[in-house]
Amino acid sequence: MASRASRTSSYTQRALLRAGLVAAAAGAALGAGGAATASADSPSAAPASSGDSGATGEEESSLSAAVGGLGEAGVQGVRGAHEGLGGAIGAVKRLQLDPLANTGSDPLDNGVVTQVADFRPISTRTVTGPITRGDSLSELPLVGPVTKVLPG
């Protein structure tokens, strides 16, 4: 039985490794495509300055600081990936999290209330309420402000 457990673990490790390699290859391809697009958009004779792009000075300096020693091609690649992913990430941020929200068969639309002595009652609806109302990721109380830093 021990050999079966190690075999299953080996299969799981291989599957996770393959998934990681696919994700890394997709990220590298996306970065290379973004760099090629960014290079094609900028004039090749003149060096790119912060005034050539649509980014503000603050965005430009934070982007340059984030990618550090990658050079101009690396900055342009990261900028291209940032702009290319903006639409996809924006759609995910606006997606309704609970597909059964506002229906009669929503399993999250329930609650438990408890009260100890004469303290204020505590309910689970405080946590499940935004999801059962059909809020998206950007509208959630704690996560919403964090999603503002994502593109889109």
Tab-separated table of C-alpha atoms in Angstrom:
chain	number	residue	atom	x	y	z
A	1	MET	CA	0.000	0.000	0.000
A	2	ALA	CA	2.934	2.329	0.642
A	3	SER	CA	4.067	2.008	-2.967
A	4	ARG	CA	0.604	3.052	-4.192
A	5	ALA	CA	0.656	6.142	-1.999
A	6	SER	CA	4.099	7.127	-3.275
A	7	ARG	CA	2.972	6.495	-6.871
A	8	THR	CA	-0.065	8.749	-6.410
A	9	SER	CA	2.123	11.394	-4.804
A	10	SER	CA	4.537	11.124	-7.726
A	11	TYR	CA	1.690	11.579	-10.242
A	12	THR	CA	0.401	14.577	-8.324
A	13	GLN	CA	3.853	16.137	-8.161
A	14	ARG	CA	4.356	15.611	-11.886
A	15	ALA	CA	0.977	17.134	-12.679
A	16	LEU	CA	1.715	20.172	-10.518
A	17	LEU	CA	5.150	20.529	-12.086
A	18	ARG	CA	3.651	20.401	-15.591
A	19	ALA	CA	1.004	22.957	-14.656
A	20	GLY	CA	3.702	25.251	-13.274
A	21	LEU	CA	5.811	24.898	-16.399
A	22	VAL	CA	2.824	25.658	-18.630
A	23	ALA	CA	2.017	28.761	-16.569
A	24	ALA	CA	5.657	29.905	-16.711
A	25	ALA	CA	5.822	29.361	-20.473
A	26	ALA	CA	2.558	31.256	-20.973
A	27	GLY	CA	3.872	34.137	-18.863
A	28	ALA	CA	7.129	34.232	-20.809
A	29	ALA	CA	5.269	34.209	-24.123
A	30	LEU	CA	2.971	36.959	-22.924
A	31	GLY	CA	5.934	39.032	-21.763
A	32	ALA	CA	7.767	38.508	-25.061
A	33	GLY	CA	4.634	39.430	-27.010
A	34	GLY	CA	4.188	42.539	-24.884
A	35	ALA	CA	7.822	43.526	-25.447
A	36	ALA	CA	7.479	43.055	-29.194
A	37	THR	CA	4.282	45.088	-29.274
A	38	ALA	CA	5.780	47.836	-27.134
A	39	SER	CA	8.912	47.930	-29.301
A	40	ALA	CA	6.830	48.134	-32.467
A	41	ASP	CA	4.800	51.034	-31.061
A	42	SER	CA	7.798	53.155	-30.052
A	43	PRO	CA	10.034	54.789	-32.670
A	44	SER	CA	13.276	52.858	-33.052
A	45	ALA	CA	15.474	55.841	-33.854
A	46	ALA	CA	14.674	57.858	-30.745
A	47	PRO	CA	15.081	56.439	-27.267
A	48	ALA	CA	11.846	56.119	-25.354
A	49	SER	CA	11.313	58.591	-22.560
A	50	SER	CA	8.596	58.874	-19.955
A	51	GLY	CA	6.787	61.420	-22.159
A	52	ASP	CA	6.421	58.934	-25.064
A	53	SER	CA	4.130	56.507	-23.264
A	54	GLY	CA	0.628	57.024	-21.966
A	55	ALA	CA	1.767	56.331	-18.418
A	56	THR	CA	2.029	59.126	-15.900
A	57	GLY	CA	5.386	59.998	-14.373
A	58	GLU	CA	4.467	58.256	-11.140
A	59	GLU	CA	3.429	55.048	-12.958
A	60	GLU	CA	6.563	55.181	-15.071
A	61	SER	CA	8.897	55.519	-12.085
A	62	SER	CA	7.125	52.771	-10.100
A	63	LEU	CA	7.234	50.468	-13.127
A	64	SER	CA	10.938	51.155	-13.653
A	65	ALA	CA	11.635	50.551	-9.977
A	66	ALA	CA	9.624	47.322	-9.974
A	67	VAL	CA	11.464	45.742	-12.905
A	68	GLY	CA	14.861	47.062	-11.788
A	69	GLY	CA	17.712	45.853	-13.947
A	70	LEU	CA	15.721	44.498	-16.881
A	71	GLY	CA	16.499	47.525	-19.006
A	72	GLU	CA	14.221	49.300	-21.467
A	73	ALA	CA	13.096	46.085	-23.201
A	74	GLY	CA	12.094	44.579	-19.869
A	75	VAL	CA	10.165	47.688	-18.857
A	76	GLN	CA	8.366	47.702	-22.210
A	77	GLY	CA	7.596	43.996	-21.886
A	78	VAL	CA	6.126	44.414	-18.433
A	79	ARG	CA	4.139	47.451	-19.614
A	80	GLY	CA	2.787	45.452	-22.576
A	81	ALA	CA	1.767	42.565	-20.336
A	82	HIS	CA	0.153	45.022	-17.911
A	83	GLU	CA	-1.878	46.627	-20.696
A	84	GLY	CA	-2.725	43.299	-22.330
A	85	LEU	CA	-3.991	41.741	-19.128
A	86	GLY	CA	-5.978	44.822	-18.128
A	87	GLY	CA	-9.143	43.801	-19.956
A	88	ALA	CA	-9.104	40.227	-18.679
A	89	ILE	CA	-8.431	41.215	-15.089
A	90	GLY	CA	-11.067	43.945	-15.279
A	91	ALA	CA	-13.660	41.399	-16.372
A	92	VAL	CA	-12.746	39.099	-13.485
A	93	LYS	CA	-12.995	42.000	-11.021
A	94	ARG	CA	-16.552	42.761	-12.220
A	95	LEU	CA	-17.733	39.132	-12.339
A	96	GLN	CA	-20.546	38.144	-9.974
A	97	LEU	CA	-19.021	35.765	-7.437
A	98	ASP	CA	-22.143	33.764	-6.564
A	99	PRO	CA	-24.014	32.631	-9.686
A	100	LEU	CA	-27.054	31.748	-7.559
A	101	ALA	CA	-27.209	35.170	-5.879
A	102	ASN	CA	-30.670	36.773	-5.744
A	103	THR	CA	-32.382	33.458	-6.473
A	104	GLY	CA	-34.544	31.313	-4.255
A	105	SER	CA	-32.052	28.451	-4.299
A	106	ASP	CA	-28.911	30.228	-3.102
A	107	PRO	CA	-27.215	28.014	-0.472
A	108	LEU	CA	-25.289	30.995	0.927
A	109	ASP	CA	-28.481	32.947	1.590
A	110	ASN	CA	-28.898	31.774	5.151
A	111	GLY	CA	-27.625	32.895	8.477
A	112	VAL	CA	-27.012	31.954	12.045
A	113	VAL	CA	-27.375	34.450	14.867
A	114	THR	CA	-26.002	34.023	18.344
A	115	GLN	CA	-26.129	36.228	21.387
A	116	VAL	CA	-24.221	35.845	24.628
A	117	ALA	CA	-25.781	37.461	27.677
A	118	ASP	CA	-26.743	41.019	26.895
A	119	PHE	CA	-24.059	41.615	24.249
A	120	ARG	CA	-25.025	42.571	20.730
A	121	PRO	CA	-26.043	39.564	18.553
A	122	ILE	CA	-23.505	38.297	16.011
A	123	SER	CA	-24.686	36.956	12.640
A	124	THR	CA	-23.065	35.131	9.745
A	125	ARG	CA	-25.028	37.325	7.330
A	126	THR	CA	-22.392	40.004	7.831
A	127	VAL	CA	-19.903	37.779	6.036
A	128	THR	CA	-22.182	36.134	3.441
A	129	GLY	CA	-24.330	39.226	2.759
A	130	PRO	CA	-22.189	40.866	0.054
A	131	ILE	CA	-21.824	37.587	-1.814
A	132	THR	CA	-25.532	36.717	-1.681
A	133	ARG	CA	-26.423	40.198	-2.943
A	134	GLY	CA	-24.464	39.407	-6.104
A	135	ASP	CA	-21.464	41.639	-5.466
A	136	SER	CA	-18.351	41.280	-7.561
A	137	LEU	CA	-14.770	40.995	-6.357
A	138	SER	CA	-14.242	44.761	-6.562
A	139	GLU	CA	-17.355	45.410	-4.420
A	140	LEU	CA	-16.426	43.200	-1.473
A	141	PRO	CA	-15.699	45.080	1.759
A	142	LEU	CA	-12.089	44.016	2.421
A	143	VAL	CA	-10.951	42.816	-1.000
A	144	GLY	CA	-12.522	45.600	-3.077
A	145	PRO	CA	-10.035	48.346	-2.184
A	146	VAL	CA	-7.134	45.970	-2.845
A	147	THR	CA	-8.389	45.224	-6.384
A	148	LYS	CA	-8.038	48.902	-7.310
A	149	VAL	CA	-4.287	48.379	-7.777
A	150	LEU	CA	-4.938	45.747	-10.468
A	151	PRO	CA	-5.283	46.892	-14.072
A	152	GLY	CA	-8.697	47.014	-15.703
